[in-house]
PDB file of C-alpha atoms (C1' of nucleotides) in Angstrom:
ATOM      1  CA  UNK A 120      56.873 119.077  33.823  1.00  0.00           C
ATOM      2  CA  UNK A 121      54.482 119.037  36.909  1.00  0.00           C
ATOM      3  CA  UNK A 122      51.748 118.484  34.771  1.00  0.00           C
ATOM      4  CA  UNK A 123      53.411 115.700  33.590  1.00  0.00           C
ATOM      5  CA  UNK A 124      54.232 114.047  36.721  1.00  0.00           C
ATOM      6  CA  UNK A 125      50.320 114.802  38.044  1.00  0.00           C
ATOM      7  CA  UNK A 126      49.757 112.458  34.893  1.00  0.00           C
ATOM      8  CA  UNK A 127      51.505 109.830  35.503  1.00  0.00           C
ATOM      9  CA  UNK A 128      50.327 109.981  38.924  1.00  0.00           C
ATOM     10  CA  UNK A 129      46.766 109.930  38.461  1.00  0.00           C
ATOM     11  CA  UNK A 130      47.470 107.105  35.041  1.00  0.00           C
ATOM     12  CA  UNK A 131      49.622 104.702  37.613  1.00  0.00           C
ATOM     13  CA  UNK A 132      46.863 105.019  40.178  1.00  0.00           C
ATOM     14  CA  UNK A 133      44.396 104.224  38.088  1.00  0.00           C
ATOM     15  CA  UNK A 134      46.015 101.134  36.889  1.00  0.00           C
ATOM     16  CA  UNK A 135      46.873  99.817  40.164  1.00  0.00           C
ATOM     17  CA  UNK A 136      43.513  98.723  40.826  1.00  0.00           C
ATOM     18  CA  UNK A 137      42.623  95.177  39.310  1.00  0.00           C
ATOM     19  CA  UNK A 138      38.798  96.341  38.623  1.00  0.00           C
ATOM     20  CA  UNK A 139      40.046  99.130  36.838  1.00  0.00           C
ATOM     21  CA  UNK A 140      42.776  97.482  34.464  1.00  0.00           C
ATOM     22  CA  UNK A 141      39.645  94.692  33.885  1.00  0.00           C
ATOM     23  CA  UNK A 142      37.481  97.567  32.698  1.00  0.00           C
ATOM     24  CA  UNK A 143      40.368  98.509  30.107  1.00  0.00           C
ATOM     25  CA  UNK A 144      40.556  95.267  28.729  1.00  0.00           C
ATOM     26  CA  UNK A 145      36.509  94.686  28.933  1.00  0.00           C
ATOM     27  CA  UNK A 146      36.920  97.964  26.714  1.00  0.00           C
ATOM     28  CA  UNK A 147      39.264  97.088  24.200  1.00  0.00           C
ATOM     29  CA  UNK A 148      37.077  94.470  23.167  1.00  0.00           C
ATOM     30  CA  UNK A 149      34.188  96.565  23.012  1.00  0.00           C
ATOM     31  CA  UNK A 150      32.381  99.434  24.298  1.00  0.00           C
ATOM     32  CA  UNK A 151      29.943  98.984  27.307  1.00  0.00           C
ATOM     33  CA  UNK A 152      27.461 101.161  29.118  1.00  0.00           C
ATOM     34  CA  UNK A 153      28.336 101.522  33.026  1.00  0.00           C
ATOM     35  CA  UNK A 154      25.693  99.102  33.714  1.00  0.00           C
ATOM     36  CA  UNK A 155      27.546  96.595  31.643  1.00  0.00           C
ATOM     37  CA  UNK A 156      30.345  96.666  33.487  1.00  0.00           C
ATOM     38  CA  UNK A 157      28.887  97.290  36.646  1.00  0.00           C
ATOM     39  CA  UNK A 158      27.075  93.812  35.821  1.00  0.00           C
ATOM     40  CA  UNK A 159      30.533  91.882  34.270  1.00  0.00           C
ATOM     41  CA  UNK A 160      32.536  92.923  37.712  1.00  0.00           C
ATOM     42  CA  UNK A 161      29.348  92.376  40.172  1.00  0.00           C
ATOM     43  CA  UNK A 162      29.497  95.890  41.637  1.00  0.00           C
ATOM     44  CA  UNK A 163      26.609  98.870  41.638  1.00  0.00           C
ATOM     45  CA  UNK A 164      26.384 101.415  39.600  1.00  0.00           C
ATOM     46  CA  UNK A 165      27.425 103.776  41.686  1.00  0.00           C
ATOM     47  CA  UNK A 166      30.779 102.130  42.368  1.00  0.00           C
ATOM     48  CA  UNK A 167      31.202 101.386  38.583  1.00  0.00           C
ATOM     49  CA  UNK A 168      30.662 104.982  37.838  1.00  0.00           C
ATOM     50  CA  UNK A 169      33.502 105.920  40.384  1.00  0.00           C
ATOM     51  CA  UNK A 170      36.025 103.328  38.393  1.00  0.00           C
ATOM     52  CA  UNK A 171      34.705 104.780  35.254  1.00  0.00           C
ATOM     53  CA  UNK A 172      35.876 108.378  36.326  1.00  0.00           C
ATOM     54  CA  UNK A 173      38.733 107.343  37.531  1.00  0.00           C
ATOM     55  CA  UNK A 174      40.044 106.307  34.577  1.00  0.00           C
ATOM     56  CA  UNK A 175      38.347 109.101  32.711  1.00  0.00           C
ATOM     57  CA  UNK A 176      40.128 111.345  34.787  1.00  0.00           C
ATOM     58  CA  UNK A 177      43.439 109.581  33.496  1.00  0.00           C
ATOM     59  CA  UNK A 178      42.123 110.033  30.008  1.00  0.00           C
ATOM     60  CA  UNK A 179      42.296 106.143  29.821  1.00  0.00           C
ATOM     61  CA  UNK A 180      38.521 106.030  28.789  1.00  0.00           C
ATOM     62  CA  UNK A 181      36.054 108.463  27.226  1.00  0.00           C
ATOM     63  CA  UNK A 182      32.530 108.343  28.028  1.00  0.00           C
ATOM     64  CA  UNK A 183      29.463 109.349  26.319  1.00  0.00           C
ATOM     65  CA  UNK A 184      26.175 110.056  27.575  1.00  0.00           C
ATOM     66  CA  UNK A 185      22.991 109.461  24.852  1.00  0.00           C
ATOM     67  CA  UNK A 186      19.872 109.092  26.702  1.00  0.00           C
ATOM     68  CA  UNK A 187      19.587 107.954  29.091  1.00  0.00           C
ATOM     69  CA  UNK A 188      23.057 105.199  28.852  1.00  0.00           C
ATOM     70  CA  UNK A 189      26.541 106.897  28.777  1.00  0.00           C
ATOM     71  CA  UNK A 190      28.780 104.449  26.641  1.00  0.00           C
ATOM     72  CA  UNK A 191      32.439 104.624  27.759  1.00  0.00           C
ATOM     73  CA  UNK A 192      35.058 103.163  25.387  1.00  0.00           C
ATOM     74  CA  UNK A 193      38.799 103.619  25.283  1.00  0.00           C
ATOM     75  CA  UNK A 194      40.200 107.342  25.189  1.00  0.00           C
ATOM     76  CA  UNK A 195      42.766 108.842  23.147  1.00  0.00           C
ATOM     77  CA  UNK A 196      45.501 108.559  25.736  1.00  0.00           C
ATOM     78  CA  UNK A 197      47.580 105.530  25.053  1.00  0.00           C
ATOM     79  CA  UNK A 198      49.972 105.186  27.876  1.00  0.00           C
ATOM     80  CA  UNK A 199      52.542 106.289  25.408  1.00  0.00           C
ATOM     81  CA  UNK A 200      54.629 108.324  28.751  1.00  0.00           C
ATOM     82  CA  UNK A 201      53.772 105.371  30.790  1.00  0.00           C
ATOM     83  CA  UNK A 202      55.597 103.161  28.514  1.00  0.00           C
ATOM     84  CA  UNK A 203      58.448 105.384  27.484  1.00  0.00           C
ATOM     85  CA  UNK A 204      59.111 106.115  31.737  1.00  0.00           C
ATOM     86  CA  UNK A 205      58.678 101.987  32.420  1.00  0.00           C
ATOM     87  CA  UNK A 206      61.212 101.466  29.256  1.00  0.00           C
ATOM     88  CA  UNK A 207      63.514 104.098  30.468  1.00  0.00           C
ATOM     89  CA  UNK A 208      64.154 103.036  33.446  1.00  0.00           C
ATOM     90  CA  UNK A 209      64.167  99.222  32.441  1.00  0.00           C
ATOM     91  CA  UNK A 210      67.160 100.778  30.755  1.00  0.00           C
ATOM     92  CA  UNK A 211      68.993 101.632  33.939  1.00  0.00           C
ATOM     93  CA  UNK A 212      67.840  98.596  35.500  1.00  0.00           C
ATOM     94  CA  UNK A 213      69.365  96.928  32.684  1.00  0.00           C
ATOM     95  CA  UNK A 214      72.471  98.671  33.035  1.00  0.00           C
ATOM     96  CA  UNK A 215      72.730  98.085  36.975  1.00  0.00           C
ATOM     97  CA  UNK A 216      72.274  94.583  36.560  1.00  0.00           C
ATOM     98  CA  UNK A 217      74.620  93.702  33.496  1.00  0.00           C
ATOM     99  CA  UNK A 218      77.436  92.024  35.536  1.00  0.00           C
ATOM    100  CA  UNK A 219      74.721  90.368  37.951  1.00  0.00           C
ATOM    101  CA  UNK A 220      72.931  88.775  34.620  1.00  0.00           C
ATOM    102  CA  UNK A 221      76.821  87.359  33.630  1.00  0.00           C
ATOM    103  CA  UNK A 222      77.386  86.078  37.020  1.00  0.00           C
ATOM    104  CA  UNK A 223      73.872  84.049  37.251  1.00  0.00           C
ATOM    105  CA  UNK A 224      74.850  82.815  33.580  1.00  0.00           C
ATOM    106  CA  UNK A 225      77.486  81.027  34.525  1.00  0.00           C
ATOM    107  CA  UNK A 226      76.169  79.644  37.849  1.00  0.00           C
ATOM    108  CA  UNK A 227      73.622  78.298  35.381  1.00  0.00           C
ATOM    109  CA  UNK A 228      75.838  76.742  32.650  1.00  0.00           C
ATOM    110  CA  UNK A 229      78.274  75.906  36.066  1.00  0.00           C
ATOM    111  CA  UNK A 230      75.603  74.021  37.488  1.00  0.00           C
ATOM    112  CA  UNK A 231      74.414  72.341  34.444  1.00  0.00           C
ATOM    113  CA  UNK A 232      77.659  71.063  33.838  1.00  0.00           C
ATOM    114  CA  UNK A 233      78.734  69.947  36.931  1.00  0.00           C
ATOM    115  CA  UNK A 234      75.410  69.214  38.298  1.00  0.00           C
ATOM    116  CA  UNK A 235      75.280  68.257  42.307  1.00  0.00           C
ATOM    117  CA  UNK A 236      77.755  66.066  42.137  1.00  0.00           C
ATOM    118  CA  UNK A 237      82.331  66.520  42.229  1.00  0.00           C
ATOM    119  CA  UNK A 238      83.071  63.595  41.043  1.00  0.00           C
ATOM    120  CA  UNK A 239      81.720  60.531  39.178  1.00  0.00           C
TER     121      UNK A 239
ATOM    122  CA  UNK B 166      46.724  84.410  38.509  1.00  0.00           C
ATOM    123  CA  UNK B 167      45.666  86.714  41.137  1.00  0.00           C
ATOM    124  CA  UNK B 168      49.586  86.739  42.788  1.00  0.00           C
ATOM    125  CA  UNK B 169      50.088  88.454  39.196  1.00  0.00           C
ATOM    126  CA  UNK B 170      47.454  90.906  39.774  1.00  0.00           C
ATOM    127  CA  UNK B 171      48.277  91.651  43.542  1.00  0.00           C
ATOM    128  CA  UNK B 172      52.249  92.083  41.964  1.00  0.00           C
ATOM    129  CA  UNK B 173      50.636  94.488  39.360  1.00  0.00           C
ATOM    130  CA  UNK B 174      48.413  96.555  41.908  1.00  0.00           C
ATOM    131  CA  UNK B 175      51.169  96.641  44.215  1.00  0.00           C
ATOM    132  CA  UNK B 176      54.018  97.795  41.465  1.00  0.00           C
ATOM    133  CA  UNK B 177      51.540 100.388  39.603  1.00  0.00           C
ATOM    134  CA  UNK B 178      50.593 101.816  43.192  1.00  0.00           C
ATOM    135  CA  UNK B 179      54.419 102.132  43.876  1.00  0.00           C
ATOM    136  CA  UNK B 180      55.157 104.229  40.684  1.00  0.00           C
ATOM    137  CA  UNK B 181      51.936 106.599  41.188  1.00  0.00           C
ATOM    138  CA  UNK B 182      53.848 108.834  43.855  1.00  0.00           C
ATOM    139  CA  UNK B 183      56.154 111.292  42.388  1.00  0.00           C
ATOM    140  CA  UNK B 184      58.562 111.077  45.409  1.00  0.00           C
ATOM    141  CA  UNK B 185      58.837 107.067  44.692  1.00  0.00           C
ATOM    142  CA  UNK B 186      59.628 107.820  41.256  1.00  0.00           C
ATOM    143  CA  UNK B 187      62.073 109.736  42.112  1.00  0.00           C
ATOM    144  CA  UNK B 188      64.169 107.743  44.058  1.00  0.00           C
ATOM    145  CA  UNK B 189      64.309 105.137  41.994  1.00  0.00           C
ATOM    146  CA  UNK B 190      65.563 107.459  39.206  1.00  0.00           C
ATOM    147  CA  UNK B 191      68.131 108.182  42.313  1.00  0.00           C
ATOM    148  CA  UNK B 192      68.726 104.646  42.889  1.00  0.00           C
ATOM    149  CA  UNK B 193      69.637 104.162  39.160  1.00  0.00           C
ATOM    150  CA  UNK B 194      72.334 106.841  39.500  1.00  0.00           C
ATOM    151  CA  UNK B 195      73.841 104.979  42.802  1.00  0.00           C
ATOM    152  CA  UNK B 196      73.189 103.395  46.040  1.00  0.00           C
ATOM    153  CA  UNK B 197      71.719 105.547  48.990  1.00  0.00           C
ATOM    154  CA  UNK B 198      70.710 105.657  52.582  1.00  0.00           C
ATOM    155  CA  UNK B 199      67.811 106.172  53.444  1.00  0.00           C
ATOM    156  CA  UNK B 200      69.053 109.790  55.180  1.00  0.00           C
ATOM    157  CA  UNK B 201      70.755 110.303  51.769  1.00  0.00           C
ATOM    158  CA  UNK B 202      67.133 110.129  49.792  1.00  0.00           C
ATOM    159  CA  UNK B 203      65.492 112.070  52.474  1.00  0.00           C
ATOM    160  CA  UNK B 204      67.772 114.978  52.423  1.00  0.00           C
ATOM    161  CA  UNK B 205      67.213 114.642  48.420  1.00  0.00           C
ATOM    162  CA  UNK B 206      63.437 114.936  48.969  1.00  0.00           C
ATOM    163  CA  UNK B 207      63.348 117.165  51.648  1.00  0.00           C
ATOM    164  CA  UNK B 208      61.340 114.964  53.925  1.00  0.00           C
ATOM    165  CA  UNK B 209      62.042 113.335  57.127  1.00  0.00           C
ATOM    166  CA  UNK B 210      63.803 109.914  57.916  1.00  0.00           C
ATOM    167  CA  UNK B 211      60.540 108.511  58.550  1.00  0.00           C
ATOM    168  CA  UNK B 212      58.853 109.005  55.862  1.00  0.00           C
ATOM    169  CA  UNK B 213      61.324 108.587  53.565  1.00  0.00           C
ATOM    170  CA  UNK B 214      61.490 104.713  55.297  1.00  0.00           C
ATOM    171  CA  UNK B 215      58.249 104.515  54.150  1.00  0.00           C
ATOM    172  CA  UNK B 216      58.541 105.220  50.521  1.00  0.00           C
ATOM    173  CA  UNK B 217      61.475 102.788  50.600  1.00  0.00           C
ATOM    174  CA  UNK B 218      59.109 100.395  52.331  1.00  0.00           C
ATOM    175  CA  UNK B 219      56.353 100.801  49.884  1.00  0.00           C
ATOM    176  CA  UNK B 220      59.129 100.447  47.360  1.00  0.00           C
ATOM    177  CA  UNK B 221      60.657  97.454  48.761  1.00  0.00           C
ATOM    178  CA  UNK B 222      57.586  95.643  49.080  1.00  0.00           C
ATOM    179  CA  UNK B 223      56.847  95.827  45.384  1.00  0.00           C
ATOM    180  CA  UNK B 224      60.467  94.115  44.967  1.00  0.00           C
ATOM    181  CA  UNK B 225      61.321  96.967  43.266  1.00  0.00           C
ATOM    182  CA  UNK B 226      64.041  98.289  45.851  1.00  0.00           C
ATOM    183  CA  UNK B 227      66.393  95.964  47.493  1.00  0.00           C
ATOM    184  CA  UNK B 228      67.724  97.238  51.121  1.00  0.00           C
ATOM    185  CA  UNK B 229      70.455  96.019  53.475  1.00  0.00           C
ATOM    186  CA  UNK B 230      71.463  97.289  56.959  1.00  0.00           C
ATOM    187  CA  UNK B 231      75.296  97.305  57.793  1.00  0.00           C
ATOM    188  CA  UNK B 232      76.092  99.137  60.750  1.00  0.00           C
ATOM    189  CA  UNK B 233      73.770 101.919  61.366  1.00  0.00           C
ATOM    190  CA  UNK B 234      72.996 102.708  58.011  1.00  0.00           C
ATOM    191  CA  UNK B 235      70.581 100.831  55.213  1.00  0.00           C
ATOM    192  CA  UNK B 236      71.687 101.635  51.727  1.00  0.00           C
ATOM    193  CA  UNK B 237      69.290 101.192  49.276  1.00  0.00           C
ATOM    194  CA  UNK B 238      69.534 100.169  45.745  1.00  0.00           C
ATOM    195  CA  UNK B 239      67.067  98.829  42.792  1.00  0.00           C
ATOM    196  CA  UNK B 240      65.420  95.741  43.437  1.00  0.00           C
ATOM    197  CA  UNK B 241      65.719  92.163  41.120  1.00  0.00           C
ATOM    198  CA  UNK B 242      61.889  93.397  39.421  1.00  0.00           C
ATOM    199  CA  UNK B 243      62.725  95.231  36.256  1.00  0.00           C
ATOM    200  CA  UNK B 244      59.054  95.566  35.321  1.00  0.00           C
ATOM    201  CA  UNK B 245      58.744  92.825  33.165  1.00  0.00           C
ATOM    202  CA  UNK B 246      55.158  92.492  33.672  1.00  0.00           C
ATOM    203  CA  UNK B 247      54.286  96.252  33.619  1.00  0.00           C
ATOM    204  CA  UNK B 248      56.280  96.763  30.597  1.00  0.00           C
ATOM    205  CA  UNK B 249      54.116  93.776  29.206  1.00  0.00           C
ATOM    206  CA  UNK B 250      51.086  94.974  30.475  1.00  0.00           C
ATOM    207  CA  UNK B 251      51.122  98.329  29.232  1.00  0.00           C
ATOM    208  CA  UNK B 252      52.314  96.839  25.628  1.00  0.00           C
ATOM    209  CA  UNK B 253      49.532  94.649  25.333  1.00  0.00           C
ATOM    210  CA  UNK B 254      47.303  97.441  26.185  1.00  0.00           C
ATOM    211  CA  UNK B 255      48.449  99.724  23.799  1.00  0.00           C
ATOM    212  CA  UNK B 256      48.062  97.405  21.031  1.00  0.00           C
ATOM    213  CA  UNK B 257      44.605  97.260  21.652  1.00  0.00           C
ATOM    214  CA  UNK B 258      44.370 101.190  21.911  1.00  0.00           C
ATOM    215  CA  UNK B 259      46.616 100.875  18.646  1.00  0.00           C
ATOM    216  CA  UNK B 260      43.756  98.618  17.021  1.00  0.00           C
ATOM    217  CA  UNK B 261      41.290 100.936  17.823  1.00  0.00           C
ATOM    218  CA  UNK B 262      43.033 104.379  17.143  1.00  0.00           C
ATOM    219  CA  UNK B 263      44.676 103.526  13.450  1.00  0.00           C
ATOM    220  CA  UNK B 264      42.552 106.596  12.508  1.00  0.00           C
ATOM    221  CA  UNK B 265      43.338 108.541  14.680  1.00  0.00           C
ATOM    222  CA  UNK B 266      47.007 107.912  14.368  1.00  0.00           C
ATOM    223  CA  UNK B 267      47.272 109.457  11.169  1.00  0.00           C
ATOM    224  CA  UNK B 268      45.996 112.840  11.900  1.00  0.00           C
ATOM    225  CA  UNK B 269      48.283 112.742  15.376  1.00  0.00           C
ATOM    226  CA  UNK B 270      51.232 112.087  13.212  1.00  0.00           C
ATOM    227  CA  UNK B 271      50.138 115.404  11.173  1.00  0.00           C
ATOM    228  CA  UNK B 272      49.551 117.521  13.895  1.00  0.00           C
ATOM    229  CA  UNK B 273      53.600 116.362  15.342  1.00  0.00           C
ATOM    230  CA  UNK B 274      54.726 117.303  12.379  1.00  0.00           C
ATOM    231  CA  UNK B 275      53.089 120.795  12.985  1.00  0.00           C
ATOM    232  CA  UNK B 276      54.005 121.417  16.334  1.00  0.00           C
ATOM    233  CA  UNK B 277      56.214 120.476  19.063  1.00  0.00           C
ATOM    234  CA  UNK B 278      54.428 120.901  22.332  1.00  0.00           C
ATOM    235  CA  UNK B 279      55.747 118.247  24.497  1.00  0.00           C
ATOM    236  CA  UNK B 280      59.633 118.248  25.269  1.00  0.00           C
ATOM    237  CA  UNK B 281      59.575 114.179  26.167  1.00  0.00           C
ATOM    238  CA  UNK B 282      61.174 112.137  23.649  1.00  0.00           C
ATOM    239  CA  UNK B 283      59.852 109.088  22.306  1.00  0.00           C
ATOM    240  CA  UNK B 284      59.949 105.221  23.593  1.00  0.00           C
ATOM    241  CA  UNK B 285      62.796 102.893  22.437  1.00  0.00           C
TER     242      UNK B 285
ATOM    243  C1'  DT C 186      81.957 106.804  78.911  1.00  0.00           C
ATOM    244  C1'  DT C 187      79.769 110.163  76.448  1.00  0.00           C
ATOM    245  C1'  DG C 188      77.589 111.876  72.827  1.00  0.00           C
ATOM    246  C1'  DA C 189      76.269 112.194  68.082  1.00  0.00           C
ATOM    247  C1'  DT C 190      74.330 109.562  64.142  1.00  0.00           C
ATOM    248  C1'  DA C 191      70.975 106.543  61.621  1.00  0.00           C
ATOM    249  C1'  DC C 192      67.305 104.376  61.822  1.00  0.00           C
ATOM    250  C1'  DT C 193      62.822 102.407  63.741  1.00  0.00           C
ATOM    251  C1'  DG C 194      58.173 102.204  65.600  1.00  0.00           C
ATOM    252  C1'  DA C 195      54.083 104.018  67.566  1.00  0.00           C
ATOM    253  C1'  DA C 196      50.830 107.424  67.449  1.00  0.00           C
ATOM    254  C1'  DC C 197      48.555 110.986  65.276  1.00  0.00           C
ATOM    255  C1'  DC C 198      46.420 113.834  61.503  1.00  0.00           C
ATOM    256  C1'  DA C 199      44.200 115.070  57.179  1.00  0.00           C
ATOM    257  C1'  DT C 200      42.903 113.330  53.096  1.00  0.00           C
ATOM    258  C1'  DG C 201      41.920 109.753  49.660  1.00  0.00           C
ATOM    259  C1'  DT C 202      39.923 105.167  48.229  1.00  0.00           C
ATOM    260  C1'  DG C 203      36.752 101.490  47.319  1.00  0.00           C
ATOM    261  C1'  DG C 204      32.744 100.309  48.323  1.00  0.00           C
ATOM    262  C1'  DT C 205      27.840 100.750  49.941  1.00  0.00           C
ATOM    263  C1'  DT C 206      22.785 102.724  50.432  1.00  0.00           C
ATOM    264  C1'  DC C 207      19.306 105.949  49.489  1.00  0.00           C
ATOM    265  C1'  DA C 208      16.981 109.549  47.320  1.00  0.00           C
ATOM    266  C1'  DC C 209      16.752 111.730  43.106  1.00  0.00           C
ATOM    267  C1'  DT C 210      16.620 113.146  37.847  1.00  0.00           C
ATOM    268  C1'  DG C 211      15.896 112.243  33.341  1.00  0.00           C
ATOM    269  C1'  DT C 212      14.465 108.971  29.641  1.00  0.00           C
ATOM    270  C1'  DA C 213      12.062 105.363  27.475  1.00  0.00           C
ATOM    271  C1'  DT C 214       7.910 102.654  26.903  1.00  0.00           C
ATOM    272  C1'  DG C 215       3.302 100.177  27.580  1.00  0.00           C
TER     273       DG C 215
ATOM    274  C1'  DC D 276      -0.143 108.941  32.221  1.00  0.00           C
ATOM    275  C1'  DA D 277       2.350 105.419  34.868  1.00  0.00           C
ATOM    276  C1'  DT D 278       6.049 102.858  35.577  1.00  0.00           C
ATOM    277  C1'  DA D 279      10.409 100.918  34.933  1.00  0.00           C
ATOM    278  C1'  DC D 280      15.207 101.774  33.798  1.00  0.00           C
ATOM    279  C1'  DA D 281      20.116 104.095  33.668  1.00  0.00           C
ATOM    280  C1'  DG D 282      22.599 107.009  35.804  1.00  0.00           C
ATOM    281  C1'  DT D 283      23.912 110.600  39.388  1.00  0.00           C
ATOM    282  C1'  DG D 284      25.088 112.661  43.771  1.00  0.00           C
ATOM    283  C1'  DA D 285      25.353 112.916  48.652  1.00  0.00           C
ATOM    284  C1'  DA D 286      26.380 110.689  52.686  1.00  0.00           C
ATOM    285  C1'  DC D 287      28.439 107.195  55.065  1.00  0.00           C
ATOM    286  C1'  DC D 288      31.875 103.428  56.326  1.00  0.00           C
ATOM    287  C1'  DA D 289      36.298 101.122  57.094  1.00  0.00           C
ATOM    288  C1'  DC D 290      40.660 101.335  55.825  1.00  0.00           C
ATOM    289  C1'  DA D 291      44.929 103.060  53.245  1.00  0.00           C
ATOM    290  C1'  DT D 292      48.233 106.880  52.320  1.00  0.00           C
ATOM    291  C1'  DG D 293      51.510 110.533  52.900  1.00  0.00           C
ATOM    292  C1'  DG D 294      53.147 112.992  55.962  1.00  0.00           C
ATOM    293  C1'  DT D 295      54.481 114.522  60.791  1.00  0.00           C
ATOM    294  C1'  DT D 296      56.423 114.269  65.874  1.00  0.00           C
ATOM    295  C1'  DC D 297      58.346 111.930  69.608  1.00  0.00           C
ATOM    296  C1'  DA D 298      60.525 108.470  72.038  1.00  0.00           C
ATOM    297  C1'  DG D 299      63.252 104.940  71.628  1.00  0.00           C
ATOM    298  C1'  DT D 300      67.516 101.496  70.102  1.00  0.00           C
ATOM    299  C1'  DA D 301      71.781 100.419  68.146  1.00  0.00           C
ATOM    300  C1'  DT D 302      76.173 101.869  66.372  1.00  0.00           C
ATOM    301  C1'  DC D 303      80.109 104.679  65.623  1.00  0.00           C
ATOM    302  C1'  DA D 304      83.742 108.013  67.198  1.00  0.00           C
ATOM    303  C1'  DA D 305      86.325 110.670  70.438  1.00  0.00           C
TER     304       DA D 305
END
DNA sequence: TTGATACTGAACCATGTGGTTCACTGTATG
DNA sequence: CATACAGTGAACCACATGGTTCAGTATCAA
């Protein structure tokens, strides 16, 4: 259960950071040595390397090294708990905001019908 | 474009504490103060106000102050665009994984590790 | 009026983050 | 061999984060 939570901590972190979620769709077109990427989002290596672990470290991305280029590419974790907590609690948002949906439906169909104006 | 991306790094960063996560599981059971969530938590007023801050600012907690007391409850963001995010995203993991699937689904079938049931 | 309650804000602290530079290692190649 | 190339690691920087304490302010209740 704690491990759990540690990985949805370290998965959410690593998507809240707009360089990273680029790399992850630079990566799910292809697969790209950290100079690549470092080039595509106009950063060193050394800060590319840091993204690259990051999301590593979140299993997001798997990385190779053959000679002297490591090759990163999508890793096996699929943000399959990420999706099922988002859904979940979609779900009670859902549920909370029912009545609140059927109230702003009619203010809509209200307003479309009787527009700004009483009377004509 | 980048109000999108700003929404996303500021919702993902949000949901990457475990205490933040856990009040708005809270928050889906009912409304709370703020001295409610921090007794909950264990942590002081202030810095329970800033979890609800942090939360509030993704628009994913909505507050009000009556009296001397701000109740708290879930904000109008259901995470639309997370949910969408992630989806995309795991169709393109899905594209690149449909081996990989396979022998997953054998190994569930095997063994039942994890205790968290599956999306939808 | 007095006092407790509920929150707020400033200041502080340790640690983490996103980025850099610089010096270095290991690998390819002319 | 000599040199360029890809990556790595340490050190540094400014700033953010997750928490605290302490000193308020505003409100409720007796």
């Amino acid at each position: 259960m704690v491990q759990y939570q540690d990985r949805l901590d370290l998965t959410f972190a690593a998507l809240s950071d707009v360089t990273r979620r680029g790399v992850l769709e630079q990566l799910g077109g292809s697969q790209a040595s950290i100079s690549d990427l470092a080039e595509r989002f106009q950063m060193t290596l050394t800060g590319m390397k840091k993204h690259v672990s990051v999301l590593e470290q979140a299993g997001l991305v798997v990385t190779e090294k053959v000679g002297r280029v490591r090759t990163c590419k999508l890793g096996p974790r699929r943000l399959e708990e990420e999706a099922a907590w988002i859904e979940s609690h979609r779900q009670l948002w859902s549920a909370r905001f029912d009545a609140l949906d059927k109230i702003v439906e009619k203010l809509k169909t209200q307003e479309k019908t009787d527009g700004h104006r009483k009377r004509r």
